Short mmCIF file of N, CA, C and O in Angstrom, two decimals:
data_model
loop_
_atom_site.label_atom_id
_atom_site.label_comp_id
_atom_site.label_asym_id
_atom_site.label_seq_id
_atom_site.Cartn_x
_atom_site.Cartn_y
_atom_site.Cartn_z
N MET A 183 9.57 44.99 -11.85
CA MET A 183 8.69 43.91 -11.51
C MET A 183 7.28 44.30 -11.96
O MET A 183 6.77 45.35 -11.60
N GLY A 184 6.67 43.44 -12.76
CA GLY A 184 5.32 43.71 -13.23
C GLY A 184 4.27 43.17 -12.28
O GLY A 184 4.48 42.16 -11.60
N ARG A 185 3.17 43.83 -12.22
CA ARG A 185 2.07 43.39 -11.36
C ARG A 185 0.82 43.26 -12.21
O ARG A 185 0.56 44.09 -13.07
N SER A 186 0.06 42.23 -11.97
CA SER A 186 -1.18 42.01 -12.69
C SER A 186 -2.33 42.58 -11.86
O SER A 186 -2.44 42.33 -10.66
N PHE A 187 -3.20 43.30 -12.53
CA PHE A 187 -4.37 43.85 -11.85
C PHE A 187 -5.64 43.15 -12.31
O PHE A 187 -6.73 43.66 -12.14
N CYS A 188 -5.49 42.00 -12.90
CA CYS A 188 -6.65 41.22 -13.35
C CYS A 188 -7.11 40.35 -12.18
O CYS A 188 -6.41 39.45 -11.75
N TYR A 189 -8.29 40.63 -11.67
CA TYR A 189 -8.81 39.85 -10.53
C TYR A 189 -9.77 38.77 -10.99
O TYR A 189 -10.41 38.11 -10.19
N ASN A 190 -9.93 38.59 -12.30
CA ASN A 190 -10.82 37.58 -12.85
C ASN A 190 -9.99 36.35 -13.23
O ASN A 190 -10.07 35.84 -14.33
N PHE A 191 -9.18 35.90 -12.31
CA PHE A 191 -8.30 34.77 -12.57
C PHE A 191 -8.50 33.73 -11.49
O PHE A 191 -8.50 34.04 -10.31
N GLU A 192 -8.70 32.50 -11.93
CA GLU A 192 -8.82 31.39 -10.98
C GLU A 192 -7.81 30.34 -11.37
O GLU A 192 -7.76 29.89 -12.51
N ARG A 193 -6.99 29.95 -10.43
CA ARG A 193 -5.96 28.96 -10.69
C ARG A 193 -6.60 27.62 -10.98
O ARG A 193 -7.52 27.19 -10.30
N LYS A 194 -6.09 26.94 -12.01
CA LYS A 194 -6.57 25.59 -12.34
C LYS A 194 -6.08 24.62 -11.27
O LYS A 194 -4.96 24.77 -10.77
N PRO A 195 -6.91 23.64 -10.91
CA PRO A 195 -6.45 22.67 -9.92
C PRO A 195 -5.32 21.82 -10.49
O PRO A 195 -5.26 21.57 -11.70
N ASP A 196 -4.42 21.40 -9.63
CA ASP A 196 -3.32 20.53 -10.05
C ASP A 196 -3.89 19.20 -10.52
O ASP A 196 -4.83 18.67 -9.91
N PRO A 197 -3.34 18.63 -11.60
CA PRO A 197 -3.84 17.33 -12.07
C PRO A 197 -3.56 16.23 -11.04
O PRO A 197 -2.54 16.25 -10.34
N GLU A 198 -4.47 15.30 -10.95
CA GLU A 198 -4.30 14.17 -10.04
C GLU A 198 -3.20 13.25 -10.58
O GLU A 198 -3.19 12.93 -11.78
N PRO A 199 -2.28 12.82 -9.75
CA PRO A 199 -1.24 11.90 -10.23
C PRO A 199 -1.84 10.53 -10.56
O PRO A 199 -2.79 10.08 -9.91
N GLU A 200 -1.31 9.91 -11.61
CA GLU A 200 -1.77 8.58 -11.96
C GLU A 200 -1.22 7.58 -10.95
O GLU A 200 -0.06 7.63 -10.58
N ARG A 201 -2.05 6.68 -10.54
CA ARG A 201 -1.62 5.66 -9.57
C ARG A 201 -1.86 4.28 -10.18
O ARG A 201 -2.82 4.05 -10.87
N GLY A 202 -0.94 3.36 -9.87
CA GLY A 202 -1.10 1.98 -10.33
C GLY A 202 -0.86 1.81 -11.81
O GLY A 202 -1.39 0.90 -12.42
N ARG A 203 -0.08 2.68 -12.40
CA ARG A 203 0.19 2.58 -13.82
C ARG A 203 1.70 2.47 -14.04
O ARG A 203 2.29 3.25 -14.75
N GLY A 204 2.30 1.46 -13.42
CA GLY A 204 3.74 1.30 -13.53
C GLY A 204 4.15 0.65 -14.84
O GLY A 204 3.33 0.19 -15.62
N PHE A 205 5.44 0.62 -15.08
CA PHE A 205 5.98 -0.03 -16.28
C PHE A 205 6.10 -1.51 -16.02
O PHE A 205 6.57 -1.94 -14.97
N VAL A 206 5.67 -2.32 -16.98
CA VAL A 206 5.61 -3.78 -16.81
C VAL A 206 6.46 -4.45 -17.89
O VAL A 206 6.43 -4.05 -19.05
N THR A 207 7.20 -5.46 -17.48
CA THR A 207 7.91 -6.32 -18.42
C THR A 207 7.44 -7.75 -18.20
O THR A 207 7.50 -8.26 -17.08
N ILE A 208 6.95 -8.38 -19.25
CA ILE A 208 6.47 -9.77 -19.16
C ILE A 208 7.47 -10.65 -19.89
O ILE A 208 7.77 -10.41 -21.06
N TRP A 209 7.96 -11.63 -19.16
CA TRP A 209 8.96 -12.55 -19.70
C TRP A 209 8.31 -13.89 -20.00
O TRP A 209 7.46 -14.37 -19.26
N GLN A 210 8.72 -14.53 -21.07
CA GLN A 210 8.38 -15.92 -21.36
C GLN A 210 9.69 -16.64 -21.62
O GLN A 210 10.34 -16.42 -22.64
N GLY A 211 10.06 -17.47 -20.65
CA GLY A 211 11.37 -18.10 -20.70
C GLY A 211 12.44 -17.05 -20.48
O GLY A 211 12.41 -16.31 -19.51
N ASP A 212 13.40 -16.95 -21.41
CA ASP A 212 14.45 -15.96 -21.27
C ASP A 212 14.29 -14.79 -22.24
O ASP A 212 15.21 -14.02 -22.45
N LYS A 213 13.09 -14.65 -22.84
CA LYS A 213 12.83 -13.56 -23.79
C LYS A 213 11.70 -12.67 -23.29
O LYS A 213 10.78 -13.12 -22.62
N ILE A 214 11.78 -11.40 -23.63
CA ILE A 214 10.74 -10.45 -23.27
C ILE A 214 9.57 -10.64 -24.23
O ILE A 214 9.71 -10.54 -25.44
N ALA A 215 8.38 -10.93 -23.67
CA ALA A 215 7.19 -11.12 -24.48
C ALA A 215 6.44 -9.80 -24.69
O ALA A 215 5.82 -9.60 -25.73
N TRP A 216 6.51 -8.91 -23.70
CA TRP A 216 5.80 -7.63 -23.81
C TRP A 216 6.36 -6.64 -22.81
O TRP A 216 6.70 -7.01 -21.70
N GLN A 217 6.40 -5.36 -23.18
CA GLN A 217 6.78 -4.27 -22.29
C GLN A 217 5.82 -3.11 -22.51
O GLN A 217 5.44 -2.83 -23.64
N GLY A 218 5.44 -2.46 -21.42
CA GLY A 218 4.56 -1.31 -21.54
C GLY A 218 4.00 -0.92 -20.19
O GLY A 218 4.44 -1.40 -19.15
N ARG A 219 2.98 -0.06 -20.21
CA ARG A 219 2.37 0.41 -18.98
C ARG A 219 1.31 -0.56 -18.50
O ARG A 219 0.63 -1.20 -19.30
N GLU A 220 1.19 -0.66 -17.18
CA GLU A 220 0.20 -1.53 -16.55
C GLU A 220 -1.19 -1.14 -17.03
O GLU A 220 -1.55 0.03 -17.09
N GLY A 221 -1.99 -2.13 -17.39
CA GLY A 221 -3.34 -1.89 -17.88
C GLY A 221 -3.42 -1.89 -19.40
O GLY A 221 -4.49 -1.95 -19.96
N GLU A 222 -2.29 -1.80 -20.07
CA GLU A 222 -2.25 -1.79 -21.53
C GLU A 222 -1.78 -3.13 -22.10
O GLU A 222 -1.66 -3.27 -23.31
N GLU A 223 -1.50 -4.09 -21.24
CA GLU A 223 -0.98 -5.36 -21.71
C GLU A 223 -2.04 -6.12 -22.52
O GLU A 223 -3.24 -5.94 -22.29
N PRO A 224 -1.62 -6.94 -23.47
CA PRO A 224 -2.56 -7.72 -24.26
C PRO A 224 -3.40 -8.65 -23.37
O PRO A 224 -2.96 -9.07 -22.29
N ALA A 225 -4.57 -8.99 -23.84
CA ALA A 225 -5.51 -9.78 -23.05
C ALA A 225 -4.94 -11.14 -22.63
O ALA A 225 -5.26 -11.63 -21.56
N GLU A 226 -4.10 -11.74 -23.45
CA GLU A 226 -3.58 -13.06 -23.10
C GLU A 226 -2.68 -13.05 -21.87
O GLU A 226 -2.40 -14.08 -21.29
N PHE A 227 -2.24 -11.86 -21.44
CA PHE A 227 -1.38 -11.75 -20.27
C PHE A 227 -2.11 -11.27 -19.02
O PHE A 227 -1.52 -11.17 -17.96
N ARG A 228 -3.39 -10.98 -19.11
CA ARG A 228 -4.14 -10.47 -17.96
C ARG A 228 -4.76 -11.64 -17.18
O ARG A 228 -5.62 -12.33 -17.67
N GLN A 229 -4.34 -11.80 -15.93
CA GLN A 229 -4.83 -12.91 -15.11
C GLN A 229 -6.29 -12.74 -14.74
O GLN A 229 -7.02 -13.72 -14.61
N GLY A 230 -6.75 -11.53 -14.55
CA GLY A 230 -8.13 -11.28 -14.14
C GLY A 230 -9.15 -11.70 -15.20
O GLY A 230 -10.30 -11.98 -14.89
N GLU A 231 -8.73 -11.76 -16.45
CA GLU A 231 -9.63 -12.13 -17.53
C GLU A 231 -9.53 -13.60 -17.92
O GLU A 231 -10.29 -14.07 -18.73
N LEU A 232 -8.57 -14.31 -17.32
CA LEU A 232 -8.42 -15.72 -17.65
C LEU A 232 -9.44 -16.57 -16.91
O LEU A 232 -9.84 -16.25 -15.79
N ASP A 233 -9.88 -17.62 -17.53
CA ASP A 233 -10.81 -18.56 -16.90
C ASP A 233 -10.01 -19.68 -16.24
O ASP A 233 -9.81 -20.74 -16.80
N LEU A 234 -9.55 -19.44 -15.02
CA LEU A 234 -8.75 -20.47 -14.33
C LEU A 234 -9.59 -21.20 -13.31
O LEU A 234 -10.42 -20.73 -12.66
#
């Protein structure tokens, strides 16, 4: 069993998990119009950017 005697070591923090980035499927009628990760969808499919 090897032992390290280097005391100049600092563990990197664990990366933060991504939240709210699920996989999305957008349907138009009976066909898939777009598939991908949430937030990457084309502008024409984003409700927040539409002028309703």
